[in-house]
Amino acid sequence: MAGKEDFTDIRVADEAQGDVDFSNNVSARIINPPAGIPHDVLLREVEDFAATYDLSEIAPLLKKGALIAQNPGDFDDVEGLADDEREALRNETNPDYTRNLWLVGLINAAPYIASAFIGCWLSDPLNNYFGRRGTIFFSAVFCLLAVLGAACTQNWWELFICRILLGIGMGSKASTVPIYAAENVPALIRGGLVMSWQMWTAFGIFLGTCANLAVYNTGAISWRLQLGSAFIPAVPLVVGIYFCPESPRWLMKKGRYAQAYKSLLKLRNHPIQAARDLYYVHAQLLVEHKIIGNTNYAKRIVELFTIPRVRRATLASFVVMIAQQMCGINIIAFYSSSVFQQAGASVLHSLMASFGFGLVNFVFAFPAVWTIDTFGRRALLLFTFPNMAWTLLAAGLCFLIPKDSSAHLGLVALFIYLFAAFYSPGEGPVPFTYSAEVFPLSHREVGMAWAVATCLFWAAVLSITWPRMVAAMTPTGAFGFYCALNILAFFMIFLWVPETKQRTLEELDYVFAVPTRKHMNYHMTKSAPFFFKRYVAFNRKATLESLYQFDHVESDATRSASLTAYDEKHGKSEA
């Protein structure tokens, strides 16, 4: 009986559409079979179809699909369609949808592309001719004018050009500011002060989320206000850098020792400290000059990979920088609003959730001011990466919770916030601090350029690929992919990243003189077993011998006391 009703309905459709000769289609007409069938007939036919083929569970969805199939161009008029269903159909009918995904990613990535290939590598010649302060001023001008230009653009390629110019400023700034900070502060607090770069970067991200909320519902100009508002932080940088002293180490590199001493007087509490640091740095410069000598820019780039001491710093800085992208932080920083929208939030709620992410990212950066110089760079990384892995995986799995559940969006946001809380005191501040201190002065600018270019190049790759990745893999798959990268980064750091806390920049020459193989062997055969005994087996008597042995020169008084004690002991033995 069902078959007879099917043929009857087909005849109704044939009468509405006219007979077609499939052997000779003279009119060249392409008939849509469901077109013209009355809705009640069509829906009854779908019910019979679902019953015949055991598809009753999806019968409501099939009915909507059949109504859409009747007139695909007018799917907006079909009653009962959910917003995500309309969006999927709208994207399907847009021939530029896939291309637009890549275009959005490309424009977002433009500053990072320019930084990685232009801005970072400009920092060495800029530092050579203009010093640290001059390079920072140059960078700040680009960061100021480029964002104002972006707010006035009329098409995508003008916006792309402005963001390329922004990237030139970003790259030279990111390659210089951490070096400038590292060279100016004492070793005991160097990490805490240099990491302020990352803390205020987090503050900038937070201000960006505030700006997005502030211009919400301002109409067609909202995106212009969002882009243009980024000029505000550049203004104090342009003005403030004028009042800062030049790096003493850069001045000494240029032979300007009297000026270097004046800078040290501003940077130290007492002239004796300034005098000590002036001569200590000078003595180390003489050692570096004997080993490395003066080389041109191109040769210094090659020497990043050929001189053993420099090569080990290059490897370590590469690991901590690429790990910052492997952890996945920028999929949230770049696309936080869209991530929360995919979790079912409205536009306003997604902006508010992004604001929460920015706030957590900034607030939890503060503990690193103390922990980076107490626990150390390496220890913070090894602690935070496993925690970032499980929180990212948990956030991805929460996307599987039905969107109509009240727990869906709340749990996604919770685990993203926990991820940011673990990131901010660890992988957030360490990479730029670490990379600014590991290279000798002779290769510091070009080494930092290499490190920052590594970070920002992969940030560009992440920014370009994320929209397409999440479309192809779903949020759960994409988050799971970055969870696996967190685990891989943990082992890379364990094997190849030495500790640098509370060592002068000159002492680090000796740290990175230790062969990579010896460093790996020490941590696999001694450090890892110690950790297991102490923190898993709770053996409080477990000890770990140090990999590094630093020489200390005895004072005359100490040496005299030691000799007296020896003579007394020797005399008693003879007696």
Coordinates of N, CA and C in Angstrom, one line a residue, residues 59-152:
A59 N 12.9 11.5 11.6 CA 11.8 12.0 10.8 C 11.6 13.5 10.8
P60 N 11.6 14.1 12.0 CA 11.4 15.6 12.0 C 12.5 16.3 11.2
L61 N 13.8 15.8 11.3 CA 14.9 16.4 10.6 C 14.7 16.2 9.1
L62 N 14.2 15.0 8.7 CA 13.9 14.7 7.3 C 12.8 15.6 6.7
K63 N 11.8 15.9 7.5 CA 10.8 16.8 7.0 C 11.3 18.2 6.7
K64 N 12.1 18.7 7.6 CA 12.7 20.0 7.4 C 13.6 19.9 6.1
G65 N 14.4 18.8 6.0 CA 15.2 18.7 4.8 C 14.4 18.7 3.5
A66 N 13.3 18.0 3.5 CA 12.4 17.9 2.3 C 11.8 19.2 2.0
L67 N 11.4 20.0 3.0 CA 10.9 21.3 2.7 C 11.9 22.3 2.1
I68 N 13.2 22.1 2.6 CA 14.3 22.9 2.1 C 14.6 22.5 0.6
A69 N 14.5 21.1 0.4 CA 14.8 20.6 -0.9 C 13.8 21.1 -2.0
Q70 N 12.6 21.4 -1.6 CA 11.6 21.9 -2.5 C 12.0 23.2 -3.1
N71 N 12.6 24.1 -2.3 CA 13.1 25.4 -2.8 C 14.3 25.8 -2.0
P72 N 15.5 25.3 -2.4 CA 16.7 25.5 -1.7 C 17.1 27.0 -1.5
G73 N 16.7 27.8 -2.4 CA 17.1 29.2 -2.3 C 16.3 30.0 -1.3
D74 N 15.1 29.4 -0.8 CA 14.3 30.1 0.2 C 14.3 29.4 1.5
F75 N 15.4 28.8 1.9 CA 15.4 28.1 3.2 C 15.1 28.9 4.4
D76 N 15.3 30.2 4.3 CA 15.0 31.1 5.4 C 13.5 31.1 5.8
D77 N 12.7 30.8 4.8 CA 11.2 30.8 5.0 C 10.7 29.5 5.6
V78 N 11.6 28.5 5.7 CA 11.1 27.2 6.3 C 11.0 27.4 7.8
E79 N 9.8 27.0 8.3 CA 9.6 27.2 9.8 C 10.3 26.1 10.6
G80 N 10.7 26.4 11.8 CA 11.3 25.4 12.6 C 12.8 25.3 12.5
L81 N 13.5 26.0 11.6 CA 14.9 25.8 11.5 C 15.6 26.6 12.6
A82 N 16.6 25.9 13.2 CA 17.4 26.5 14.3 C 18.5 27.4 13.6
D83 N 19.0 28.3 14.5 CA 20.0 29.3 14.0 C 21.2 28.6 13.3
D84 N 21.7 27.5 14.0 CA 22.9 26.9 13.5 C 22.6 26.2 12.1
E85 N 21.4 25.7 12.0 CA 21.0 25.1 10.7 C 20.9 26.1 9.6
R86 N 20.4 27.3 9.9 CA 20.3 28.3 8.9 C 21.8 28.8 8.5
E87 N 22.6 28.9 9.5 CA 24.0 29.3 9.3 C 24.7 28.3 8.4
A88 N 24.5 27.0 8.7 CA 25.2 25.9 7.8 C 24.7 26.0 6.4
L89 N 23.4 26.2 6.2 CA 22.9 26.3 4.8 C 23.4 27.6 4.2
R90 N 23.5 28.7 4.9 CA 23.9 30.0 4.4 C 25.4 29.8 3.9
N91 N 26.2 29.2 4.7 CA 27.6 29.0 4.3 C 27.8 28.1 3.1
E92 N 26.8 27.1 3.0 CA 26.9 26.2 1.9 C 26.6 26.9 0.6
T93 N 25.7 27.8 0.6 CA 25.3 28.5 -0.6 C 26.3 29.7 -0.9
N94 N 27.3 29.9 0.0 CA 28.2 30.9 -0.3 C 29.5 30.3 -0.9
P95 N 29.7 30.5 -2.2 CA 30.9 29.9 -2.9 C 32.2 30.3 -2.3
D96 N 32.2 31.5 -1.6 CA 33.5 32.0 -1.1 C 33.7 31.6 0.4
Y97 N 32.9 30.7 0.9 CA 33.0 30.4 2.4 C 34.3 29.8 2.8
T98 N 34.8 28.8 2.1 CA 36.1 28.2 2.4 C 37.2 29.3 2.2
R99 N 37.1 30.0 1.1 CA 38.1 31.0 0.8 C 38.1 32.1 1.9
N100 N 36.9 32.4 2.4 CA 36.8 33.5 3.4 C 37.4 33.0 4.7
L101 N 37.3 31.7 5.0 CA 37.9 31.1 6.2 C 39.4 31.4 6.2
W102 N 40.0 31.1 5.1 CA 41.5 31.3 4.9 C 41.8 32.8 5.0
L103 N 40.9 33.6 4.4 CA 41.2 35.1 4.3 C 41.1 35.7 5.7
V104 N 40.1 35.3 6.5 CA 40.0 35.7 7.9 C 41.3 35.4 8.7
G105 N 41.7 34.1 8.5 CA 43.0 33.7 9.2 C 44.2 34.4 8.7
L106 N 44.2 34.7 7.4 CA 45.4 35.5 6.8 C 45.5 36.9 7.4
I107 N 44.3 37.6 7.4 CA 44.4 39.0 8.0 C 44.7 39.0 9.4
N108 N 44.2 38.0 10.2 CA 44.5 37.9 11.6 C 46.0 37.6 11.8
A109 N 46.6 36.8 10.9 CA 48.0 36.4 11.0 C 49.0 37.4 10.4
A110 N 48.5 38.4 9.7 CA 49.4 39.4 9.0 C 50.4 40.0 9.9
P111 N 50.1 40.5 11.1 CA 51.2 41.1 11.9 C 52.3 40.1 12.3
Y112 N 51.9 38.8 12.5 CA 52.8 37.8 12.9 C 53.7 37.3 11.7
I113 N 53.1 37.3 10.5 CA 53.9 37.0 9.4 C 55.0 38.1 9.2
A114 N 54.5 39.4 9.2 CA 55.5 40.5 9.1 C 56.5 40.5 10.2
S115 N 56.1 40.2 11.4 CA 57.1 40.2 12.5 C 58.1 39.1 12.3
A116 N 57.7 37.9 11.9 CA 58.6 36.7 11.7 C 59.6 36.9 10.6
F117 N 59.1 37.6 9.5 CA 60.0 37.7 8.3 C 60.7 39.0 8.1
I118 N 60.2 40.1 8.8 CA 60.7 41.4 8.6 C 61.1 42.0 10.0
G119 N 60.1 42.3 10.8 CA 60.3 43.0 12.0 C 61.4 42.5 12.9
C120 N 61.4 41.2 13.2 CA 62.3 40.6 14.1 C 63.8 40.8 13.6
W121 N 63.9 40.6 12.3 CA 65.3 40.6 11.7 C 65.8 42.0 11.5
L122 N 64.9 43.0 11.5 CA 65.3 44.4 11.5 C 65.9 44.8 12.8
S123 N 65.6 44.1 13.9 CA 66.0 44.5 15.2 C 67.5 44.6 15.4
D124 N 68.3 43.6 14.8 CA 69.7 43.7 14.9 C 70.3 44.9 14.3
P125 N 70.1 45.2 13.0 CA 70.7 46.5 12.5 C 70.1 47.7 13.2
L126 N 68.9 47.7 13.6 CA 68.3 48.9 14.3 C 69.0 49.1 15.6
N127 N 69.2 48.0 16.4 CA 69.9 48.1 17.6 C 71.3 48.5 17.4
N128 N 71.9 48.1 16.3 CA 73.3 48.4 16.1 C 73.5 49.9 15.9
Y129 N 72.6 50.5 15.2 CA 72.8 51.9 14.8 C 72.0 52.9 15.8
F130 N 70.9 52.4 16.4 CA 70.1 53.4 17.2 C 70.1 53.0 18.7
G131 N 70.6 51.8 19.1 CA 70.5 51.4 20.5 C 69.2 50.8 20.8
R132 N 69.1 50.4 22.1 CA 67.8 49.7 22.5 C 66.7 50.8 22.5
R133 N 67.0 51.9 23.1 CA 65.9 52.9 23.2 C 65.4 53.4 21.8
G134 N 66.3 53.6 20.9 CA 66.0 54.1 19.6 C 65.1 53.1 18.8
T135 N 65.5 51.8 19.0 CA 64.7 50.7 18.3 C 63.3 50.6 18.9
I136 N 63.2 50.8 20.2 CA 61.9 50.7 20.9 C 61.0 51.9 20.4
F137 N 61.6 53.1 20.3 CA 60.9 54.2 19.8 C 60.4 54.0 18.3
F138 N 61.3 53.4 17.5 CA 60.9 53.1 16.1 C 59.7 52.1 16.1
S139 N 59.8 51.1 16.9 CA 58.7 50.1 17.0 C 57.4 50.8 17.4
A140 N 57.5 51.6 18.4 CA 56.2 52.3 19.0 C 55.5 53.1 18.0
V141 N 56.3 53.8 17.1 CA 55.7 54.6 16.0 C 54.9 53.8 15.1
F142 N 55.4 52.6 14.7 CA 54.7 51.7 13.8 C 53.5 51.2 14.5
C143 N 53.6 50.8 15.8 CA 52.4 50.3 16.5 C 51.3 51.4 16.7
L144 N 51.7 52.6 16.7 CA 50.8 53.7 16.9 C 50.0 54.1 15.6
L145 N 50.8 54.2 14.5 CA 50.2 54.7 13.2 C 49.5 53.6 12.5
A146 N 50.0 52.4 12.5 CA 49.4 51.3 11.8 C 48.0 51.0 12.2
V147 N 47.8 51.0 13.5 CA 46.4 50.6 14.0 C 45.4 51.8 13.6
L148 N 45.9 53.0 13.6 CA 45.0 54.1 13.2 C 44.7 54.0 11.7
G149 N 45.7 53.6 10.9 CA 45.4 53.3 9.5 C 44.4 52.2 9.3
A150 N 44.6 51.1 10.1 CA 43.7 50.0 10.0 C 42.2 50.3 10.2
A151 N 42.0 51.3 11.1 CA 40.6 51.7 11.5 C 40.0 52.5 10.3
C152 N 40.8 53.0 9.4 CA 40.3 53.8 8.3 C 40.3 53.1 6.9

